[in-house]
mmCIF file of N, CA and C in Angstrom:
data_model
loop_
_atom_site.group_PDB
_atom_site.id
_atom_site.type_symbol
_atom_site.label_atom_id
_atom_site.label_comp_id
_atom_site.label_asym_id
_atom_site.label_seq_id
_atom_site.Cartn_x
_atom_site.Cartn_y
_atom_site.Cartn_z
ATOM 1 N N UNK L 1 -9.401 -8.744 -4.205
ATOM 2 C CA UNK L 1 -10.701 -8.364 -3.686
ATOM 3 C C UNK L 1 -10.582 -7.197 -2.713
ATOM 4 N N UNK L 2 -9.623 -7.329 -2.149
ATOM 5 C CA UNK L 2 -9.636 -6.318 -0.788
ATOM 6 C C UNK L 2 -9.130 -4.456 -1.179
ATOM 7 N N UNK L 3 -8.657 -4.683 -2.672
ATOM 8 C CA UNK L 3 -8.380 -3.169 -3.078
ATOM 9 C C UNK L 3 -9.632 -2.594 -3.698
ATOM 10 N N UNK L 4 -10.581 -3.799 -4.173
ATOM 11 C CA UNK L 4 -11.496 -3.391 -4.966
ATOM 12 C C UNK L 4 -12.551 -2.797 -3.497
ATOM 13 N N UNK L 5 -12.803 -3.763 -2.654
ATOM 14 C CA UNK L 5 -13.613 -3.242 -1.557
ATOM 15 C C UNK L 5 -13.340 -1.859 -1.010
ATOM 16 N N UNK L 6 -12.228 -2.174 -0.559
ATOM 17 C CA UNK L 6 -11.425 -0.830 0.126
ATOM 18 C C UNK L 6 -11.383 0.476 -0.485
ATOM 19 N N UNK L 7 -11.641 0.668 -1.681
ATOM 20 C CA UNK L 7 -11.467 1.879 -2.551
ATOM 21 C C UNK L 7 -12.640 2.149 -3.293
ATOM 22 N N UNK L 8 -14.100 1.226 -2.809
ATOM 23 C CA UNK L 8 -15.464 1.644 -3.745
ATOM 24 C C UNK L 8 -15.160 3.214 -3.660
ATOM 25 N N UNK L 9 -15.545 3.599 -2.787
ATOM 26 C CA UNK L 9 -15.801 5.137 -2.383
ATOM 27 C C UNK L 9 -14.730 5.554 -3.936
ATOM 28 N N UNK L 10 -13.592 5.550 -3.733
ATOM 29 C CA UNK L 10 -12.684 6.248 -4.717
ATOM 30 C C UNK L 10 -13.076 5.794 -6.047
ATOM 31 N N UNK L 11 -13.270 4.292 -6.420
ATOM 32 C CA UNK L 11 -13.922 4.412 -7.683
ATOM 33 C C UNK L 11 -14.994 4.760 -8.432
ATOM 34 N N UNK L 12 -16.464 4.836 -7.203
ATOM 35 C CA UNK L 12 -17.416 5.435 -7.627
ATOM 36 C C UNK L 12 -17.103 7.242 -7.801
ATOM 37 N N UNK L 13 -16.166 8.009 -7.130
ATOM 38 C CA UNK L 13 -15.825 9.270 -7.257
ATOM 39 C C UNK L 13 -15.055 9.105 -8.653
ATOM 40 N N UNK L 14 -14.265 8.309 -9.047
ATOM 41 C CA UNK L 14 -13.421 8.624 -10.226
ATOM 42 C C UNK L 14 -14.245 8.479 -11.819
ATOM 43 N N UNK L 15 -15.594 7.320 -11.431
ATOM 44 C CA UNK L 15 -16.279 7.552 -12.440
ATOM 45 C C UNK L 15 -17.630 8.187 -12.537
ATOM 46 N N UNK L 16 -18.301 8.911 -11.448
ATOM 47 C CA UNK L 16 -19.139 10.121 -11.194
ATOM 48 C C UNK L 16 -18.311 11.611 -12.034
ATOM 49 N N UNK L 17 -16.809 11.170 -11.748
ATOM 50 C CA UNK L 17 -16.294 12.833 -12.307
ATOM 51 C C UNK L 17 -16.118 12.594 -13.589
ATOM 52 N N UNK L 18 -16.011 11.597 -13.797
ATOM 53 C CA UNK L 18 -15.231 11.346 -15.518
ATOM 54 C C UNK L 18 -16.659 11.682 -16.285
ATOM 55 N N UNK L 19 -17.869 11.018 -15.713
ATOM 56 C CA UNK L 19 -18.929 11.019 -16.327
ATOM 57 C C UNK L 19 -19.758 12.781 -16.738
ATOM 58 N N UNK L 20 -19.444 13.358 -15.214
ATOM 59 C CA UNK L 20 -19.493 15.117 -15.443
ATOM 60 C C UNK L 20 -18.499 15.699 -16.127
ATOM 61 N N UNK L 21 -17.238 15.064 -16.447
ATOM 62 C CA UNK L 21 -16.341 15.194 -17.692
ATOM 63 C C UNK L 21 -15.322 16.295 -17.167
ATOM 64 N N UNK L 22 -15.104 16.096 -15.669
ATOM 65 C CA UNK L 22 -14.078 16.661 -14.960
ATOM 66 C C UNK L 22 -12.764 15.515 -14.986
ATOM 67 N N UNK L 23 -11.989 15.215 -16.229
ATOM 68 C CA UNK L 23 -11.120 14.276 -16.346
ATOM 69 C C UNK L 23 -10.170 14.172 -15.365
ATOM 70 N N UNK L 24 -9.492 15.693 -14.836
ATOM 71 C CA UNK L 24 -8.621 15.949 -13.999
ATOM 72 C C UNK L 24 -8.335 14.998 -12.467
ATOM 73 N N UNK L 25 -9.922 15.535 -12.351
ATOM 74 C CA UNK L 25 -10.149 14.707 -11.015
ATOM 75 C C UNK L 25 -10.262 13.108 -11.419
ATOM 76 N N UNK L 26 -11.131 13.149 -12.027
ATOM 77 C CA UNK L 26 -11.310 11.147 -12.684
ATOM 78 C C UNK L 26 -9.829 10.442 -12.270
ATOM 79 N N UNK L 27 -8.852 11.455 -13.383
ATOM 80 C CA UNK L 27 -7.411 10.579 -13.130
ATOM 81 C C UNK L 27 -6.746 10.392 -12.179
ATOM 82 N N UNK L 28 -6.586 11.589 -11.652
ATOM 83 C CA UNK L 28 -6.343 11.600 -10.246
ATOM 84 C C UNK L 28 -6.659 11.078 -9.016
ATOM 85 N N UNK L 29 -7.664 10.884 -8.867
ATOM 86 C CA UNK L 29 -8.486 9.681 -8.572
ATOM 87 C C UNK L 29 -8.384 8.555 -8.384
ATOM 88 N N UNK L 30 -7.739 7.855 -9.719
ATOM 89 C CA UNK L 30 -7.944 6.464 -10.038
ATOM 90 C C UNK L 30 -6.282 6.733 -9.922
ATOM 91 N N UNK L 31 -5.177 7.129 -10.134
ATOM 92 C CA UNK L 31 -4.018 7.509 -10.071
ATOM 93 C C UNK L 31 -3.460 6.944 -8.353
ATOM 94 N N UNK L 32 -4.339 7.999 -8.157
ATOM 95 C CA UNK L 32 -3.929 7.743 -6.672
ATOM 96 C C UNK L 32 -4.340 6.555 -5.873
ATOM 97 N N UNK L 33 -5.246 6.546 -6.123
ATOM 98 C CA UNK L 33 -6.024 5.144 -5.658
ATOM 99 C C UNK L 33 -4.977 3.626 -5.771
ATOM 100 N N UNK L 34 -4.690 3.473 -7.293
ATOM 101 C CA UNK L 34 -3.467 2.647 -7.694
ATOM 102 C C UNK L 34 -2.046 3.112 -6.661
ATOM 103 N N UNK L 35 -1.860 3.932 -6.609
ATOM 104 C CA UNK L 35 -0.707 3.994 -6.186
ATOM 105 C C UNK L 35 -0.842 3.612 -4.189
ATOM 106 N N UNK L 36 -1.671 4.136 -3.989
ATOM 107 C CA UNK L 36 -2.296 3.623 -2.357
ATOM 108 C C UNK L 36 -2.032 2.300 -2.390
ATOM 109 N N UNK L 37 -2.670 1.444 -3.316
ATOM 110 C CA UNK L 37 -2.586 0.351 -3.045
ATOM 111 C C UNK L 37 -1.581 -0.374 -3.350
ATOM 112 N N UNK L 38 -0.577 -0.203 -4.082
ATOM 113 C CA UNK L 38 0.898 -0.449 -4.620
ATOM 114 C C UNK L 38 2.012 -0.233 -3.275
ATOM 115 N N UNK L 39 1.167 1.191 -2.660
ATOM 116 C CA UNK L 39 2.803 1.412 -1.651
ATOM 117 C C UNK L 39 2.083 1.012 -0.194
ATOM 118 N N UNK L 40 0.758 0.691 -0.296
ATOM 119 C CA UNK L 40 0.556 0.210 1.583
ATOM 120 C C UNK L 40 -0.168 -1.022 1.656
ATOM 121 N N UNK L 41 -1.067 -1.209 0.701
ATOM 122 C CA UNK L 41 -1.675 -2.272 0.683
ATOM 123 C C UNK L 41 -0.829 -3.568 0.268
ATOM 124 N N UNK L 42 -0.170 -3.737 -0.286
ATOM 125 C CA UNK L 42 0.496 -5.116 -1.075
ATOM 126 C C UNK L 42 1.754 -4.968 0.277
ATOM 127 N N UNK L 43 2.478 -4.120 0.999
ATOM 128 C CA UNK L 43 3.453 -4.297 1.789
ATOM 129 C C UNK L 43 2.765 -5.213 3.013
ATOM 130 N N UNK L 44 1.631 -4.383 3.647
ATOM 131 C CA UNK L 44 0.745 -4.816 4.857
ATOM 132 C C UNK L 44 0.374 -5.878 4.585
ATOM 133 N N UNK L 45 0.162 -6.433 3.376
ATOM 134 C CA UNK L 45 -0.292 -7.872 3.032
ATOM 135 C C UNK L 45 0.799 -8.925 3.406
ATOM 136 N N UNK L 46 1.956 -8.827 3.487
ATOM 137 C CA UNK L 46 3.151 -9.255 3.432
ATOM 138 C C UNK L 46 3.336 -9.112 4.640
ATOM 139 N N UNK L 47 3.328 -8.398 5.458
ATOM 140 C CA UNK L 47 3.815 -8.010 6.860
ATOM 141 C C UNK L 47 2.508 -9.249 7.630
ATOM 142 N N UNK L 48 1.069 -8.969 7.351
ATOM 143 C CA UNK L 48 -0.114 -10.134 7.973
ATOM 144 C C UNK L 48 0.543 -11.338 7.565
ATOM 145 N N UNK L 49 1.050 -11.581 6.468
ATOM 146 C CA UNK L 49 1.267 -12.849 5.899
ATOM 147 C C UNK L 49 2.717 -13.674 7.188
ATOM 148 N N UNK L 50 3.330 -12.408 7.428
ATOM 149 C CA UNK L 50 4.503 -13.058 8.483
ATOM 150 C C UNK L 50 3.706 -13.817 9.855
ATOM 151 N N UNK L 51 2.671 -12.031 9.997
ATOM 152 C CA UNK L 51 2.197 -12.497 11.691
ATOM 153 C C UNK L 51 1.303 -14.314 11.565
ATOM 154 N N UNK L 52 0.522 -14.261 10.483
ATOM 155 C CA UNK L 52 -0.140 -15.205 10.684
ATOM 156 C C UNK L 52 0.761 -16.613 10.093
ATOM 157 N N UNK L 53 1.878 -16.565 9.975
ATOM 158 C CA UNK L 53 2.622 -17.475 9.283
ATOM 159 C C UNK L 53 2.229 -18.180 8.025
ATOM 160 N N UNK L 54 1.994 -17.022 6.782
ATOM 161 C CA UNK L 54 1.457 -17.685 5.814
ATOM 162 C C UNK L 54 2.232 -16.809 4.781
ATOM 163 N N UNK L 55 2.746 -18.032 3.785
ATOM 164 C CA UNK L 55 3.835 -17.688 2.380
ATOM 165 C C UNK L 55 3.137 -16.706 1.741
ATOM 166 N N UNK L 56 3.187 -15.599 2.094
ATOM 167 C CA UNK L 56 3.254 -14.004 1.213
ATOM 168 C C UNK L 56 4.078 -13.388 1.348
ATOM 169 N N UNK L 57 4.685 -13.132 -0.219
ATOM 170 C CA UNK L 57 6.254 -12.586 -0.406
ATOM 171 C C UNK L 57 5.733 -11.357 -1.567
ATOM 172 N N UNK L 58 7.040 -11.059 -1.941
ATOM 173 C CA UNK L 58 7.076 -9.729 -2.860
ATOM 174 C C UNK L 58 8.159 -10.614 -4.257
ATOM 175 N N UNK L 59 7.735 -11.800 -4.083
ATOM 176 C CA UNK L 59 8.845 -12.313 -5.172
ATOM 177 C C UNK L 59 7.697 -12.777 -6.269
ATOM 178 N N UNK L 60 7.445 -11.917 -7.489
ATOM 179 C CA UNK L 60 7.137 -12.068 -8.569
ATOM 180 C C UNK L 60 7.349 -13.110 -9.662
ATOM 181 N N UNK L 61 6.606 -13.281 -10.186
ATOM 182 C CA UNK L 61 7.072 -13.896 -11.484
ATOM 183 C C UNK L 61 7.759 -12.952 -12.457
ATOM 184 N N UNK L 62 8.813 -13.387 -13.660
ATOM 185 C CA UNK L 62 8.868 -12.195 -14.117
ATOM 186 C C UNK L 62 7.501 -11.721 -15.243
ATOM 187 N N UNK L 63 6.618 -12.539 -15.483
ATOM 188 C CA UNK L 63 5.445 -11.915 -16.633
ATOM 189 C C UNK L 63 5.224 -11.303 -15.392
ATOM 190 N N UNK L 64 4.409 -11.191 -14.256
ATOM 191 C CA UNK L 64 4.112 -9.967 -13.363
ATOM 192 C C UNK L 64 4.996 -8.741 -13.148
ATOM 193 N N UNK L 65 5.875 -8.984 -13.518
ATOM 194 C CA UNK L 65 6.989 -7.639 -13.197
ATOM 195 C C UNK L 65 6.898 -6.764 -14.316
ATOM 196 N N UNK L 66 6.771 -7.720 -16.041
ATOM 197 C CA UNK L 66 6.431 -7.206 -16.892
ATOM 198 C C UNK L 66 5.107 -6.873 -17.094
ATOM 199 N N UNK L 67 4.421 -7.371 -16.760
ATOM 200 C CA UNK L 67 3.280 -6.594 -16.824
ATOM 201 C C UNK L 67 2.563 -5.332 -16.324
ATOM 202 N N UNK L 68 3.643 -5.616 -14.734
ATOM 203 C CA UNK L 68 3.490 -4.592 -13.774
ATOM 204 C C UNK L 68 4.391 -2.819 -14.646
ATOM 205 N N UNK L 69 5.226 -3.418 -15.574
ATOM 206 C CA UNK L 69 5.855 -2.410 -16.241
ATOM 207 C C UNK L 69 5.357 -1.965 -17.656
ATOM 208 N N UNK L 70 4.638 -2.429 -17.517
ATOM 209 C CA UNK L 70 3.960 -2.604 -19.093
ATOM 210 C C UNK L 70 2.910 -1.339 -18.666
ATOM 211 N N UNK L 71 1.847 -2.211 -17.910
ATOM 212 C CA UNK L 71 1.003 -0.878 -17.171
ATOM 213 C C UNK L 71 1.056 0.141 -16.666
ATOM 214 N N UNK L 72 2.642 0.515 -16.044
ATOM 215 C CA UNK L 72 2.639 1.748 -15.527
ATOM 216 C C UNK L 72 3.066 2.664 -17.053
ATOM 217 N N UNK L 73 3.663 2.328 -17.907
ATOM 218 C CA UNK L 73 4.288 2.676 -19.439
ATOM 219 C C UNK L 73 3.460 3.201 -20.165
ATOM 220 N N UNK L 74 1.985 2.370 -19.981
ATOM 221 C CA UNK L 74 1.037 2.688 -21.082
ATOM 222 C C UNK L 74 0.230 4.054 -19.998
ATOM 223 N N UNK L 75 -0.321 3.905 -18.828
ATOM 224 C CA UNK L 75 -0.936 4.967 -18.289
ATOM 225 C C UNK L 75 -0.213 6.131 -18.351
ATOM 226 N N UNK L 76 1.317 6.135 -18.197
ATOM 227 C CA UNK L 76 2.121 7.262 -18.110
ATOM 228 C C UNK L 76 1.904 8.356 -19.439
ATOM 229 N N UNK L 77 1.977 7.308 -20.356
ATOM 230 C CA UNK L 77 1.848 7.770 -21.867
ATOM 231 C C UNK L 77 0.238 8.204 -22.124
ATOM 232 N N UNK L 78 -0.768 7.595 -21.672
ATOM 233 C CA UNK L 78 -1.748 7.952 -21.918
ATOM 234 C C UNK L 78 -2.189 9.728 -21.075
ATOM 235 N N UNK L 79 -1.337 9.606 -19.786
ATOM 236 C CA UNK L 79 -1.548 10.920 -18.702
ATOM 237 C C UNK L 79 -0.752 12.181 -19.383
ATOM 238 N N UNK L 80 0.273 11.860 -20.011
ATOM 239 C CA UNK L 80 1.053 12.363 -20.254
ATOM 240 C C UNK L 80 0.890 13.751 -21.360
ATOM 241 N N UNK L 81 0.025 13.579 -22.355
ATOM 242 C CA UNK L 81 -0.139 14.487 -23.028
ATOM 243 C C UNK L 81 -1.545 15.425 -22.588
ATOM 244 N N UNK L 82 -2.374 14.968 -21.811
ATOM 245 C CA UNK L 82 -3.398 15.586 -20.757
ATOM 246 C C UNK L 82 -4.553 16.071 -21.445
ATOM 247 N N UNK L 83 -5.046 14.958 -22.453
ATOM 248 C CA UNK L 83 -5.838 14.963 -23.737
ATOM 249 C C UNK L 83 -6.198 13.303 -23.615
ATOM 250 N N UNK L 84 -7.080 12.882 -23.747
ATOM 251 C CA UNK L 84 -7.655 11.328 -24.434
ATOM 252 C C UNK L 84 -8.591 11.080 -25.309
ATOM 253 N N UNK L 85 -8.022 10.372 -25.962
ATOM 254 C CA UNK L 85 -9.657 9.787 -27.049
ATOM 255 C C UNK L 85 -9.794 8.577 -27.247
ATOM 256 N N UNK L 86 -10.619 8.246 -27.839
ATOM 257 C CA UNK L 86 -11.533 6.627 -27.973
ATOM 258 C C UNK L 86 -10.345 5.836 -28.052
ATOM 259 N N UNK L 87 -9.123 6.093 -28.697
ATOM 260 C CA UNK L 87 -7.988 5.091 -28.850
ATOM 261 C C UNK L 87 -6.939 4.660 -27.704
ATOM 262 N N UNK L 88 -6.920 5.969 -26.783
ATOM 263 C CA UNK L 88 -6.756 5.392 -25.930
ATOM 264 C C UNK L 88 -6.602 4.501 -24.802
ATOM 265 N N UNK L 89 -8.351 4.587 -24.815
ATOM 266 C CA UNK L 89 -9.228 3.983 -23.637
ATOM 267 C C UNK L 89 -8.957 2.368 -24.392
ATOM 268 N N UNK L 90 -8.931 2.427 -25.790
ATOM 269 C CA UNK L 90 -9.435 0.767 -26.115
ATOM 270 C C UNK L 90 -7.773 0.165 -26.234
ATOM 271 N N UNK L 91 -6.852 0.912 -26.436
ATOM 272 C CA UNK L 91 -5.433 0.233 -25.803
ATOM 273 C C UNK L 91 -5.621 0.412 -24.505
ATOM 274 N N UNK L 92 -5.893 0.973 -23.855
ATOM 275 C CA UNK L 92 -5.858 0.675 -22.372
ATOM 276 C C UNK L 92 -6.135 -0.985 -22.133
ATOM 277 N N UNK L 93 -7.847 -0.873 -22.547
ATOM 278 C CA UNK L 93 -8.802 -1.981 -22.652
ATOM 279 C C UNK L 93 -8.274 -3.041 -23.362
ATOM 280 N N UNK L 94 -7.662 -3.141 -24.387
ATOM 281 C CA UNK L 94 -7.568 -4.060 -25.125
ATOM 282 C C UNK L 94 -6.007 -5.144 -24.174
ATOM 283 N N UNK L 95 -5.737 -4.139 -23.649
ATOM 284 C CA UNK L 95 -4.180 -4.364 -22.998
ATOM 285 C C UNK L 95 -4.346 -5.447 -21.568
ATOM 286 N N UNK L 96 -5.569 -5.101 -21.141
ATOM 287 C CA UNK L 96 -6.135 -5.218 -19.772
ATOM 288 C C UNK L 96 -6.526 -6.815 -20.568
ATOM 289 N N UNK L 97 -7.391 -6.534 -21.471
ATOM 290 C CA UNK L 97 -8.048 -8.237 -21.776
ATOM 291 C C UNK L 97 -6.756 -9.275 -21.710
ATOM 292 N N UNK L 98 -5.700 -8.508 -22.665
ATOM 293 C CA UNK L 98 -4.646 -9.517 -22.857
ATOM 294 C C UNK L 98 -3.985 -10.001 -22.138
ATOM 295 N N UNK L 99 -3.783 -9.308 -21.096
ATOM 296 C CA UNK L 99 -2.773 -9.705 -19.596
ATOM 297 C C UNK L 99 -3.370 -10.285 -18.966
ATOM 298 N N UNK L 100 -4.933 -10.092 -19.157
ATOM 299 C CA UNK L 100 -6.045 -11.138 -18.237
ATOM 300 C C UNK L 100 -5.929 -12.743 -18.927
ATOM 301 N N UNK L 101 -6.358 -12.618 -20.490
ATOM 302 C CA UNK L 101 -6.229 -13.640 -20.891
ATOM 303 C C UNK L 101 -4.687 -14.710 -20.871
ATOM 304 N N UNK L 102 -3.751 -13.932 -21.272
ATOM 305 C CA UNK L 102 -2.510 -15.128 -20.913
ATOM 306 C C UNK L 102 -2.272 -15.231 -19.383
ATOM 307 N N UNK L 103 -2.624 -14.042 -18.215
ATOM 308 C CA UNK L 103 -2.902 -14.436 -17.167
ATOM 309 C C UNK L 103 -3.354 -16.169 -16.806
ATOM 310 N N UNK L 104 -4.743 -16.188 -17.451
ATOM 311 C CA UNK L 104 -5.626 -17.283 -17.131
ATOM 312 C C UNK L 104 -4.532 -18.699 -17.865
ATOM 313 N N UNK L 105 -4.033 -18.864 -18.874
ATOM 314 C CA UNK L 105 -3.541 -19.721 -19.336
ATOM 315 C C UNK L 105 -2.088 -19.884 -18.325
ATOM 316 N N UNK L 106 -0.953 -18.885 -17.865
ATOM 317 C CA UNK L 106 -0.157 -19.381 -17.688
ATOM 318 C C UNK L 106 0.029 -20.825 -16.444
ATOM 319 N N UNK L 107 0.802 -21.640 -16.307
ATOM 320 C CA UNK L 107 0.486 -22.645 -15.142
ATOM 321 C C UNK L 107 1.558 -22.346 -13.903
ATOM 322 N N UNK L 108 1.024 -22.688 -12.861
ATOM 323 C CA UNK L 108 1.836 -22.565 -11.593
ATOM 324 C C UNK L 108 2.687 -22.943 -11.656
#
């Protein structure tokens, strides 16, 4: 919840530009945004989690590690040729459902 709050501003900018069809900025955008929250947000979460004495670690499952590698693999590849089309977006999408859905099934 707290990356989604924290970054309206950046996501309403990343899809205002995509929509005027300035892709550059869109990605960049949403690029950076991800990565903000990867290198300060998830550490600081961990660091509150000490002060207030509450179990937040950086120790993954490994489906999160893979997934976490899965996603950076497919955006890289999608940024990478600096062109997109409809097939893209729906492996993106289709990728996102699936990690959501066995998400929801796996058990603690």
């Amino acid at each position: 919840l707290l990356p989604i709050v924290g970054n309206a501003a950046e996501h309403a900018t990343a899809v205002t530009s995509a929509i005027k069809g300035n892709m550059d900025l869109a990605l960049g955008v949403a690029v950076g945004s991800s990565t903000q929250i990867a290198l300060f947000v998830v550490p600081c979460a961990v660091i509150f989690g000490w002060v207030f004495d509450s179990p937040m670690t950086l120790n993954f499952r490994s489906f999160d590690t893979a997934c976490q590698m899965l996603s950076v693999f497919l955006v890289s590849q999608v940024l990478q040729h600096g062109n997109t089309n409809w097939l893209h977006g729906a492996m993106l999408f289709v990728t996102y459902i699936l990690i959501a859905t066995i998400t929801w099934f796996i058990p603690e």
